[in-house]
Amino acid sequence: MNPAMESSRRKYLQLVAVEILHHYFLDEGGKVYDGTQDLPAARKAQKLKTYDTREWLAVEPDAATHKALQAYQVLLKPTKTGFLLLTQLTDVLPGTKKPLANLEKMVLGFWLKWQTPQPGSQAALASKRQAAGERGFYLLGNQWARMLGGTYPHLGVPLPTYHPEEEYLPGDLVRKDSKHYRALVKSKGAALTDTTLWKPTDNKLPYVSRQSLQIPAAAPPGEVWGRLEIAGKGGLSNYSLLTGSGDLKNAQVYKIHLDKM
């Protein structure tokens, strides 16, 4: 078959979309953009018109992923709400959506980096450091969330249960009974009802929390706060990119929520 003809029969389809919702920009007063006390639909649409992650967030594939994207002709496209991965379909029968990439053996890794200081300082992301001062990063991903009890389509995992004997840092998120709280200052043994130390936060949203914080042996690249891993293998239930027949699922969209400080 003529290579030019074969190429012309391929087309790009959305492999996955990731929405990164920073509630510092999206919430308004006592209303949450996408939570228990939702903003009215018209106001949510208006907020999205000025919301643009590209102004403060950089999404960069790691070295191995960069090679894989090139080899399998997968496109990384930043968007106002996060980014898209677009993949070419292999030359197959009409009505099928077989990706050119061998997703069963692939884990795509992306560094999430602040481009400006304000979004980082306004995100409820506590950090732990090694003795030498290296900072950790938050690990997110479809396989990670599936294994640790996340709720599709969110890539965050359930908040940790509050333990009074543990020391908490500003930005730490915890749960007790059916309520969620955010630490305002460094504390240990403080009652969650102490409003100078803790603030109730939305109990519907799986915000990114220290449950996902990793302390690597080597420091991550500068300004990195998170690492996102998209696994293509099957067996991930709703989080999977593929149907049981190996076709791409339609419009797969994952969500990451960052609570505001």
Short mmCIF file of N, CA and C in Angstrom, two decimals, residues 116-251:
data_model
loop_
_atom_site.label_atom_id
_atom_site.label_comp_id
_atom_site.label_asym_id
_atom_site.label_seq_id
_atom_site.Cartn_x
_atom_site.Cartn_y
_atom_site.Cartn_z
N THR A 116 4.20 31.14 37.61
CA THR A 116 4.18 32.37 38.39
C THR A 116 3.97 31.98 39.86
N PRO A 117 4.45 32.77 40.80
CA PRO A 117 4.40 32.37 42.21
C PRO A 117 3.02 32.40 42.85
N GLN A 118 2.13 33.27 42.42
CA GLN A 118 0.86 33.43 43.13
C GLN A 118 0.00 32.17 43.20
N PRO A 119 -0.21 31.45 42.09
CA PRO A 119 -1.05 30.24 42.19
C PRO A 119 -0.50 29.22 43.17
N GLY A 120 0.82 29.09 43.24
CA GLY A 120 1.41 28.15 44.19
C GLY A 120 1.19 28.57 45.62
N SER A 121 1.36 29.86 45.90
CA SER A 121 1.19 30.35 47.26
C SER A 121 -0.26 30.32 47.70
N GLN A 122 -1.18 30.30 46.75
CA GLN A 122 -2.61 30.29 47.06
C GLN A 122 -3.23 28.90 46.98
N ALA A 123 -2.42 27.87 46.74
CA ALA A 123 -2.93 26.49 46.67
C ALA A 123 -2.70 25.80 48.01
N ALA A 124 -3.68 25.05 48.48
CA ALA A 124 -3.56 24.32 49.75
C ALA A 124 -2.76 23.05 49.51
N LEU A 125 -1.45 23.23 49.37
CA LEU A 125 -0.54 22.11 49.14
C LEU A 125 0.59 22.19 50.15
N ALA A 126 0.45 21.43 51.24
CA ALA A 126 1.53 21.37 52.22
C ALA A 126 2.71 20.64 51.61
N SER A 127 3.91 20.92 52.09
CA SER A 127 5.10 20.25 51.53
C SER A 127 5.98 19.71 52.63
N LYS A 128 6.59 18.58 52.37
CA LYS A 128 7.58 17.99 53.26
C LYS A 128 8.93 18.08 52.57
N ARG A 129 9.96 18.28 53.35
CA ARG A 129 11.31 18.38 52.79
C ARG A 129 12.23 17.33 53.40
N GLN A 130 13.22 16.90 52.60
CA GLN A 130 14.25 16.03 53.12
C GLN A 130 15.23 16.85 53.94
N ALA A 131 16.12 16.14 54.64
CA ALA A 131 17.08 16.84 55.49
C ALA A 131 17.92 17.84 54.70
N ALA A 132 18.22 17.50 53.44
CA ALA A 132 19.04 18.38 52.60
C ALA A 132 18.22 19.52 52.00
N GLY A 133 16.92 19.52 52.24
CA GLY A 133 16.08 20.61 51.77
C GLY A 133 15.32 20.33 50.50
N GLU A 134 15.51 19.16 49.87
CA GLU A 134 14.79 18.87 48.64
C GLU A 134 13.30 18.72 48.92
N ARG A 135 12.52 19.25 48.03
CA ARG A 135 11.07 19.26 48.21
C ARG A 135 10.43 18.13 47.42
N GLY A 136 9.34 17.59 47.95
CA GLY A 136 8.64 16.52 47.26
C GLY A 136 7.67 17.05 46.22
N PHE A 137 6.94 16.13 45.60
CA PHE A 137 5.92 16.50 44.62
C PHE A 137 4.70 15.61 44.83
N TYR A 138 3.58 16.08 44.32
CA TYR A 138 2.32 15.35 44.44
C TYR A 138 2.15 14.44 43.24
N LEU A 139 1.98 13.15 43.51
CA LEU A 139 1.80 12.17 42.44
C LEU A 139 0.31 11.99 42.18
N LEU A 140 -0.08 12.16 40.93
CA LEU A 140 -1.47 12.03 40.51
C LEU A 140 -1.53 11.12 39.30
N GLY A 141 -2.67 10.52 39.04
CA GLY A 141 -2.78 9.68 37.86
C GLY A 141 -3.95 8.73 37.92
N ASN A 142 -4.32 8.19 36.77
CA ASN A 142 -5.49 7.32 36.73
C ASN A 142 -5.24 6.00 37.46
N GLN A 143 -4.07 5.41 37.31
CA GLN A 143 -3.76 4.17 38.00
C GLN A 143 -3.63 4.40 39.51
N TRP A 144 -2.97 5.51 39.88
CA TRP A 144 -2.77 5.88 41.28
C TRP A 144 -4.13 6.08 41.97
N ALA A 145 -5.01 6.86 41.35
CA ALA A 145 -6.32 7.12 41.95
C ALA A 145 -7.15 5.84 42.07
N ARG A 146 -7.11 5.03 41.04
CA ARG A 146 -7.87 3.78 41.04
C ARG A 146 -7.41 2.87 42.17
N MET A 147 -6.11 2.74 42.37
CA MET A 147 -5.56 1.84 43.39
C MET A 147 -5.87 2.33 44.80
N LEU A 148 -5.92 3.65 45.00
CA LEU A 148 -6.04 4.20 46.35
C LEU A 148 -7.43 4.74 46.66
N GLY A 149 -8.42 4.29 45.91
CA GLY A 149 -9.80 4.60 46.28
C GLY A 149 -10.32 5.93 45.79
N GLY A 150 -9.74 6.47 44.73
CA GLY A 150 -10.26 7.71 44.18
C GLY A 150 -11.63 7.52 43.56
N THR A 151 -12.31 8.62 43.29
CA THR A 151 -13.63 8.56 42.68
C THR A 151 -13.55 9.17 41.28
N TYR A 152 -13.73 8.35 40.26
CA TYR A 152 -13.69 8.81 38.88
C TYR A 152 -14.66 9.96 38.68
N PRO A 153 -14.29 11.01 37.93
CA PRO A 153 -13.08 11.17 37.12
C PRO A 153 -11.94 11.90 37.83
N HIS A 154 -12.01 12.01 39.15
CA HIS A 154 -11.03 12.80 39.88
C HIS A 154 -9.74 12.01 40.12
N LEU A 155 -8.60 12.67 39.94
CA LEU A 155 -7.30 12.02 40.10
C LEU A 155 -6.73 12.19 41.51
N GLY A 156 -7.43 12.91 42.38
CA GLY A 156 -7.04 12.98 43.78
C GLY A 156 -7.53 11.74 44.51
N VAL A 157 -6.92 11.44 45.67
CA VAL A 157 -7.33 10.28 46.47
C VAL A 157 -8.05 10.80 47.71
N PRO A 158 -8.79 9.93 48.41
CA PRO A 158 -9.52 10.39 49.60
C PRO A 158 -8.60 11.06 50.62
N LEU A 159 -9.11 12.08 51.29
CA LEU A 159 -8.30 12.79 52.28
C LEU A 159 -7.97 11.87 53.45
N PRO A 160 -6.81 12.08 54.08
CA PRO A 160 -6.44 11.25 55.23
C PRO A 160 -7.31 11.57 56.44
N THR A 161 -7.50 10.59 57.30
CA THR A 161 -8.22 10.80 58.55
C THR A 161 -7.36 11.62 59.51
N TYR A 162 -7.99 12.51 60.22
CA TYR A 162 -7.28 13.37 61.18
C TYR A 162 -6.78 12.54 62.37
N HIS A 163 -5.50 12.74 62.73
CA HIS A 163 -4.89 12.11 63.90
C HIS A 163 -4.28 13.21 64.76
N PRO A 164 -4.79 13.45 65.96
CA PRO A 164 -4.30 14.56 66.78
C PRO A 164 -2.83 14.47 67.15
N GLU A 165 -2.26 13.26 67.13
CA GLU A 165 -0.84 13.12 67.49
C GLU A 165 0.10 13.50 66.35
N GLU A 166 -0.45 13.72 65.16
CA GLU A 166 0.38 14.07 64.01
C GLU A 166 0.53 15.58 63.89
N GLU A 167 1.70 16.00 63.40
CA GLU A 167 1.91 17.42 63.16
C GLU A 167 1.42 17.77 61.76
N TYR A 168 0.65 18.86 61.67
CA TYR A 168 0.11 19.28 60.39
C TYR A 168 0.68 20.63 59.98
N LEU A 169 0.81 20.80 58.67
CA LEU A 169 1.38 22.02 58.09
C LEU A 169 0.30 22.84 57.42
N PRO A 170 0.52 24.14 57.24
CA PRO A 170 -0.47 24.96 56.52
C PRO A 170 -0.76 24.38 55.14
N GLY A 171 -2.04 24.20 54.84
CA GLY A 171 -2.43 23.61 53.57
C GLY A 171 -2.80 22.15 53.66
N ASP A 172 -2.45 21.49 54.76
CA ASP A 172 -2.84 20.09 54.92
C ASP A 172 -4.36 19.96 54.94
N LEU A 173 -4.85 18.92 54.31
CA LEU A 173 -6.28 18.63 54.27
C LEU A 173 -6.54 17.31 54.98
N VAL A 174 -7.56 17.27 55.82
CA VAL A 174 -7.89 16.07 56.57
C VAL A 174 -9.40 15.89 56.60
N ARG A 175 -9.81 14.70 57.01
CA ARG A 175 -11.24 14.45 57.19
C ARG A 175 -11.48 13.86 58.57
N LYS A 176 -12.62 14.15 59.11
CA LYS A 176 -13.07 13.55 60.35
C LYS A 176 -14.57 13.39 60.24
N ASP A 177 -15.01 12.14 60.42
CA ASP A 177 -16.41 11.79 60.19
C ASP A 177 -16.75 12.17 58.74
N SER A 178 -17.74 12.98 58.52
CA SER A 178 -18.11 13.34 57.15
C SER A 178 -17.65 14.74 56.77
N LYS A 179 -16.80 15.36 57.61
CA LYS A 179 -16.37 16.73 57.37
C LYS A 179 -14.90 16.79 56.96
N HIS A 180 -14.57 17.81 56.16
CA HIS A 180 -13.20 18.03 55.69
C HIS A 180 -12.69 19.37 56.21
N TYR A 181 -11.38 19.41 56.52
CA TYR A 181 -10.80 20.61 57.09
C TYR A 181 -9.44 20.90 56.44
N ARG A 182 -9.08 22.19 56.42
CA ARG A 182 -7.78 22.63 55.90
C ARG A 182 -7.02 23.33 57.02
N ALA A 183 -5.75 22.95 57.21
CA ALA A 183 -4.91 23.56 58.23
C ALA A 183 -4.49 24.96 57.80
N LEU A 184 -4.65 25.92 58.70
CA LEU A 184 -4.27 27.30 58.42
C LEU A 184 -2.86 27.62 58.89
N VAL A 185 -2.41 26.93 59.93
CA VAL A 185 -1.06 27.13 60.48
C VAL A 185 -0.50 25.78 60.89
N LYS A 186 0.76 25.75 61.22
CA LYS A 186 1.39 24.53 61.72
C LYS A 186 0.86 24.23 63.11
N SER A 187 0.43 23.00 63.34
CA SER A 187 -0.13 22.67 64.65
C SER A 187 -0.05 21.17 64.90
N LYS A 188 -0.27 20.81 66.16
CA LYS A 188 -0.29 19.40 66.57
C LYS A 188 -1.23 19.28 67.76
N GLY A 189 -2.17 18.35 67.66
CA GLY A 189 -3.09 18.12 68.76
C GLY A 189 -4.20 19.13 68.87
N ALA A 190 -4.34 20.01 67.91
CA ALA A 190 -5.37 21.06 67.99
C ALA A 190 -6.73 20.51 67.57
N ALA A 191 -7.77 20.96 68.24
CA ALA A 191 -9.12 20.55 67.88
C ALA A 191 -9.50 21.13 66.53
N LEU A 192 -10.18 20.34 65.72
CA LEU A 192 -10.59 20.81 64.40
C LEU A 192 -11.62 21.93 64.49
N THR A 193 -12.24 22.08 65.65
CA THR A 193 -13.21 23.15 65.84
C THR A 193 -12.54 24.50 66.13
N ASP A 194 -11.22 24.51 66.31
CA ASP A 194 -10.49 25.75 66.55
C ASP A 194 -10.34 26.49 65.23
N THR A 195 -11.12 27.53 65.04
CA THR A 195 -11.16 28.22 63.75
C THR A 195 -9.94 29.07 63.48
N THR A 196 -9.05 29.24 64.48
CA THR A 196 -7.80 29.94 64.22
C THR A 196 -6.76 29.01 63.61
N LEU A 197 -7.01 27.70 63.70
CA LEU A 197 -6.05 26.71 63.21
C LEU A 197 -6.58 25.90 62.03
N TRP A 198 -7.89 25.70 61.99
CA TRP A 198 -8.49 24.87 60.96
C TRP A 198 -9.70 25.56 60.35
N LYS A 199 -9.92 25.30 59.06
CA LYS A 199 -11.08 25.86 58.38
C LYS A 199 -11.82 24.74 57.65
N PRO A 200 -13.13 24.64 57.84
CA PRO A 200 -13.88 23.63 57.07
C PRO A 200 -13.75 23.89 55.57
N THR A 201 -13.66 22.83 54.82
CA THR A 201 -13.59 22.97 53.36
C THR A 201 -14.60 22.03 52.74
N ASP A 202 -14.77 22.09 51.45
CA ASP A 202 -15.83 21.35 50.78
C ASP A 202 -15.66 19.85 50.99
N ASN A 203 -16.72 19.19 51.42
CA ASN A 203 -16.61 17.75 51.71
C ASN A 203 -17.04 16.87 50.55
N LYS A 204 -17.26 17.48 49.40
CA LYS A 204 -17.63 16.72 48.22
C LYS A 204 -16.44 16.49 47.29
N LEU A 205 -15.52 17.46 47.26
CA LEU A 205 -14.44 17.41 46.28
C LEU A 205 -13.21 16.66 46.80
N PRO A 206 -12.62 15.81 45.97
CA PRO A 206 -11.36 15.14 46.32
C PRO A 206 -10.17 16.02 45.96
N TYR A 207 -9.94 17.07 46.75
CA TYR A 207 -8.81 17.95 46.49
C TYR A 207 -7.49 17.18 46.58
N VAL A 208 -6.48 17.68 45.89
CA VAL A 208 -5.13 17.13 46.03
C VAL A 208 -4.68 17.36 47.47
N SER A 209 -4.20 16.32 48.13
CA SER A 209 -3.77 16.43 49.52
C SER A 209 -2.44 15.73 49.73
N ARG A 210 -1.90 15.85 50.96
CA ARG A 210 -0.59 15.25 51.24
C ARG A 210 -0.63 13.72 51.16
N GLN A 211 -1.81 13.13 51.03
CA GLN A 211 -1.90 11.69 50.77
C GLN A 211 -1.11 11.32 49.52
N SER A 212 -1.00 12.25 48.59
CA SER A 212 -0.34 11.98 47.31
C SER A 212 1.10 12.50 47.27
N LEU A 213 1.60 13.06 48.37
CA LEU A 213 2.92 13.67 48.36
C LEU A 213 4.02 12.60 48.37
N GLN A 214 4.93 12.71 47.43
CA GLN A 214 6.07 11.80 47.31
C GLN A 214 7.36 12.55 47.62
N ILE A 215 8.27 11.91 48.34
CA ILE A 215 9.57 12.49 48.63
C ILE A 215 10.62 11.66 47.88
N PRO A 216 11.02 12.10 46.69
CA PRO A 216 11.93 11.30 45.87
C PRO A 216 13.36 11.36 46.38
N ALA A 217 14.17 10.40 45.93
CA ALA A 217 15.58 10.39 46.32
C ALA A 217 16.31 11.59 45.75
N ALA A 218 15.93 12.00 44.55
CA ALA A 218 16.53 13.18 43.92
C ALA A 218 15.47 14.25 43.77
N ALA A 219 15.87 15.49 43.91
CA ALA A 219 14.92 16.60 43.82
C ALA A 219 14.32 16.66 42.43
N PRO A 220 13.02 16.96 42.32
CA PRO A 220 12.39 17.10 40.99
C PRO A 220 12.87 18.38 40.32
N PRO A 221 12.58 18.54 39.03
CA PRO A 221 12.96 19.78 38.34
C PRO A 221 12.39 21.01 39.04
N GLY A 222 13.04 22.15 38.87
CA GLY A 222 12.65 23.38 39.54
C GLY A 222 11.21 23.78 39.29
N GLU A 223 10.56 24.32 40.31
CA GLU A 223 9.18 24.80 40.27
C GLU A 223 8.15 23.69 40.08
N VAL A 224 8.57 22.44 40.15
CA VAL A 224 7.62 21.33 40.03
C VAL A 224 6.83 21.19 41.33
N TRP A 225 5.52 21.08 41.22
CA TRP A 225 4.70 20.77 42.40
C TRP A 225 3.99 19.42 42.25
N GLY A 226 3.90 18.92 41.03
CA GLY A 226 3.19 17.66 40.85
C GLY A 226 3.72 16.85 39.68
N ARG A 227 3.37 15.59 39.71
CA ARG A 227 3.68 14.68 38.60
C ARG A 227 2.40 13.93 38.27
N LEU A 228 2.04 13.95 37.00
CA LEU A 228 0.85 13.27 36.53
C LEU A 228 1.25 12.08 35.68
N GLU A 229 0.70 10.91 35.99
CA GLU A 229 1.00 9.70 35.22
C GLU A 229 -0.30 9.12 34.67
N ILE A 230 -0.35 8.97 33.36
CA ILE A 230 -1.50 8.38 32.70
C ILE A 230 -1.10 7.00 32.20
N ALA A 231 -1.68 5.96 32.81
CA ALA A 231 -1.39 4.58 32.42
C ALA A 231 -2.41 4.13 31.39
N GLY A 232 -1.93 3.45 30.37
CA GLY A 232 -2.84 3.01 29.31
C GLY A 232 -3.34 1.60 29.47
N LYS A 233 -2.79 0.85 30.42
CA LYS A 233 -3.17 -0.56 30.53
C LYS A 233 -4.61 -0.72 30.99
N GLY A 234 -5.18 -1.87 30.69
CA GLY A 234 -6.56 -2.15 31.05
C GLY A 234 -6.70 -2.48 32.53
N GLY A 235 -7.92 -2.81 32.94
CA GLY A 235 -8.16 -3.19 34.33
C GLY A 235 -8.31 -2.03 35.28
N LEU A 236 -8.48 -0.81 34.76
CA LEU A 236 -8.61 0.36 35.62
C LEU A 236 -10.05 0.85 35.71
N SER A 237 -11.01 -0.01 35.34
CA SER A 237 -12.42 0.33 35.42
C SER A 237 -12.69 1.64 34.67
N ASN A 238 -13.41 2.58 35.30
CA ASN A 238 -13.74 3.84 34.62
C ASN A 238 -12.50 4.64 34.26
N TYR A 239 -11.42 4.45 35.01
CA TYR A 239 -10.21 5.23 34.76
C TYR A 239 -9.46 4.77 33.51
N SER A 240 -9.82 3.63 32.96
CA SER A 240 -9.11 3.11 31.80
C SER A 240 -9.32 3.99 30.57
N LEU A 241 -8.32 4.04 29.70
CA LEU A 241 -8.42 4.78 28.45
C LEU A 241 -9.11 3.97 27.37
N LEU A 242 -9.19 2.63 27.57
CA LEU A 242 -9.66 1.74 26.52
C LEU A 242 -10.94 1.02 26.91
N THR A 243 -11.71 0.66 25.91
CA THR A 243 -12.87 -0.22 26.12
C THR A 243 -12.37 -1.65 26.19
N GLY A 244 -13.27 -2.57 26.48
CA GLY A 244 -12.88 -3.97 26.55
C GLY A 244 -12.37 -4.53 25.23
N SER A 245 -12.76 -3.92 24.14
CA SER A 245 -12.31 -4.39 22.82
C SER A 245 -11.03 -3.68 22.37
N GLY A 246 -10.48 -2.82 23.23
CA GLY A 246 -9.23 -2.15 22.89
C GLY A 246 -9.41 -0.85 22.14
N ASP A 247 -10.64 -0.40 21.95
CA ASP A 247 -10.88 0.90 21.33
C ASP A 247 -10.72 2.01 22.37
N LEU A 248 -10.47 3.23 21.88
CA LEU A 248 -10.42 4.37 22.79
C LEU A 248 -11.82 4.68 23.31
N LYS A 249 -11.91 5.00 24.61
CA LYS A 249 -13.18 5.47 25.15
C LYS A 249 -13.47 6.87 24.62
N ASN A 250 -14.72 7.24 24.61
CA ASN A 250 -15.11 8.54 24.09
C ASN A 250 -14.85 9.65 25.12
N ALA A 251 -14.14 10.70 24.69
CA ALA A 251 -14.00 11.93 25.47
C ALA A 251 -13.65 11.68 26.93
#
